[in-house]
C-alpha angles and dihedrals in degrees: 000000000000090000091052090051093050090059088061094057091077088073099085128186117253111237126211095209135052089225093061091047090056094058098081094060090041093055092043090052091048093052091046088048092059090054091049091046089054090052089050092054098250120149116259127198129195107224146156135247119258090030097140094224103080092120091052091058093048091047090054092047090241115150112226119222106203104211096186089052094054092049088051090051090052089051094047090051089048091237102114100096097083091053092046090051091050091052089050090052087057091058101266117136121239087227090072123091105298091211087062094042092052091049094047092048090049095047094048091049093047092049092046093051097038087228139054117302112259116284092359109189110265093351098307140267114302121235111256130229090211139005123224115201125179131195101225144122089029089277113150096200090061087071103027107033097075092040087058091046090054088071087073096035106037092162093060113092123222128214115195120201125199104220105170127214101218110234124231116242126172093222098045125076118211090229090059093060103028096099091057093049095045091050092049096046092046091052091049092051092047088052089054091052091052090050092049092048089054093048095047100034091229135103125244115261099220094187089058091045090052090052091051092048088051089052091047092053093049088049092051090054091048093050092051092050091047096049091047088062086072089075087082119111111258093031113231095212136027137203091266089066092039089061084065102035090055089073099088089042094059102026106032107033112148095030130109089231089061094050093046091050093057092042087057092045090049091055093045093053093046090051091050091049091051089053090044087236113160136184088263131022094236110036106198106158131030112206135190118221090218100188148323135082112271128246097259091203092054107046088130085078086081089059088052090055088049091052087061093052093258121134135181109220092173143022138181094216111096092352089124099155140097122166111273094236090064093057095069094228110179122228111273133153091208108100091199091057090047090055089050093051091047090054094046094043095052095049093046100039094100095044098085091044091052093051090059092060114065112238094008129128129202098259092045092046089055091053091049092050092051092046090056099039097046099039093241122196099186145359128237124192132179123218109203110198097218099043101073102160096051095044102033097097100038097098090046089052091052090050089053090051090052089061087062104034110014149061090356107045111217136168112282121224113244127224093276095040094264120135114253132199091256111131099157149144123239115201117208136199129200116202119198128207135091140276099249107348100100092185087077093058132091115184092194093053092044094051091046090054091049091050091052091048092051089052089053091050090051093049091048090052091051090050090059093058 
């Protein structure tokens, strides 16, 4: 089966930007770099994206091994099944997160062989010196994955951080609880530093850390400015490309390479806007990717949308940036506190906005804002069977949107809270598959659903005339 899947990898997604096209070689080099770093005796750490402490790792000269990324690579290359099957043979259910299953199957095989599994995608996943888990974003594998992996690597220590995702409550203001959260997050990050110092035998250079945090904050602002360029009509970049250009954002934050990548993307998008060059020649429908990780083995579905004149100028998935000045971070010379405030500010940014709209909720408010700002005609979400925590609330969010846009048309709130003329319908589509388990995917069924959705968009457009 793995051989059949590998044949499919030759069908690559067409990108609209040079930046997105450069990501494959960048990721391959990064994975190869971890293997080389291991050979050179550098310290490697298994870790997760959106962990808040990227700059801490770089400042300590610890090389991160992004386990979710490698599982995604296996999925994109259609070579995950053999690792999933191995994990199943160890007693893990296929209903669990397939990122974790792929990683566990790979790790067990590597440890059993004493070397990389045969034909491991892009050279394989290097053995770590430590594993950094973090209870956040309601994601079970962030606590349990590395504990399970320790069965095969009992000599590799784990450090588990508690990085909370502040919960939205109507009767609680973020400002009322922020001191508690900042204190807790800061203490957790300081605990991580102590652990890393013990593992590496070296002390943290806080001046260097402060410089990297500065660079990370400048990069966040640049990414936000760059992604906002996609409001242009026609849009110069879609979500298909964004599923590539997110790589430096979530795997290289706090590095000059990350900043330089988005500076180049910023220039490329501005040039495309000047030339009025869009993702497609005839942009008919502007869609919001409203939630859900993509099927990494089926990114060509975005090209299929494009072939119908549909583009995605914005997405919630991996758009993990807001400009730093909006996060109300107080002045502090402590880089650890700045990281804590950045985490808290990002996860609470939409709270105040949601409280101003009766019946809204932060994730829904974010969707509404993007629908208005990017002139969205329809919403697409993806329900991945094995990623329960990320996808659990997507249908509920769509139902909340329907109270505003469809089936009962009501006046929409404008950017400044003023009522606009906008009585409108907002068609939606839910795709179903998985992140890397290709056995859950039917291209024929997916394309048929897309065709029916496009017909609905066209009819909705005619109803407006």
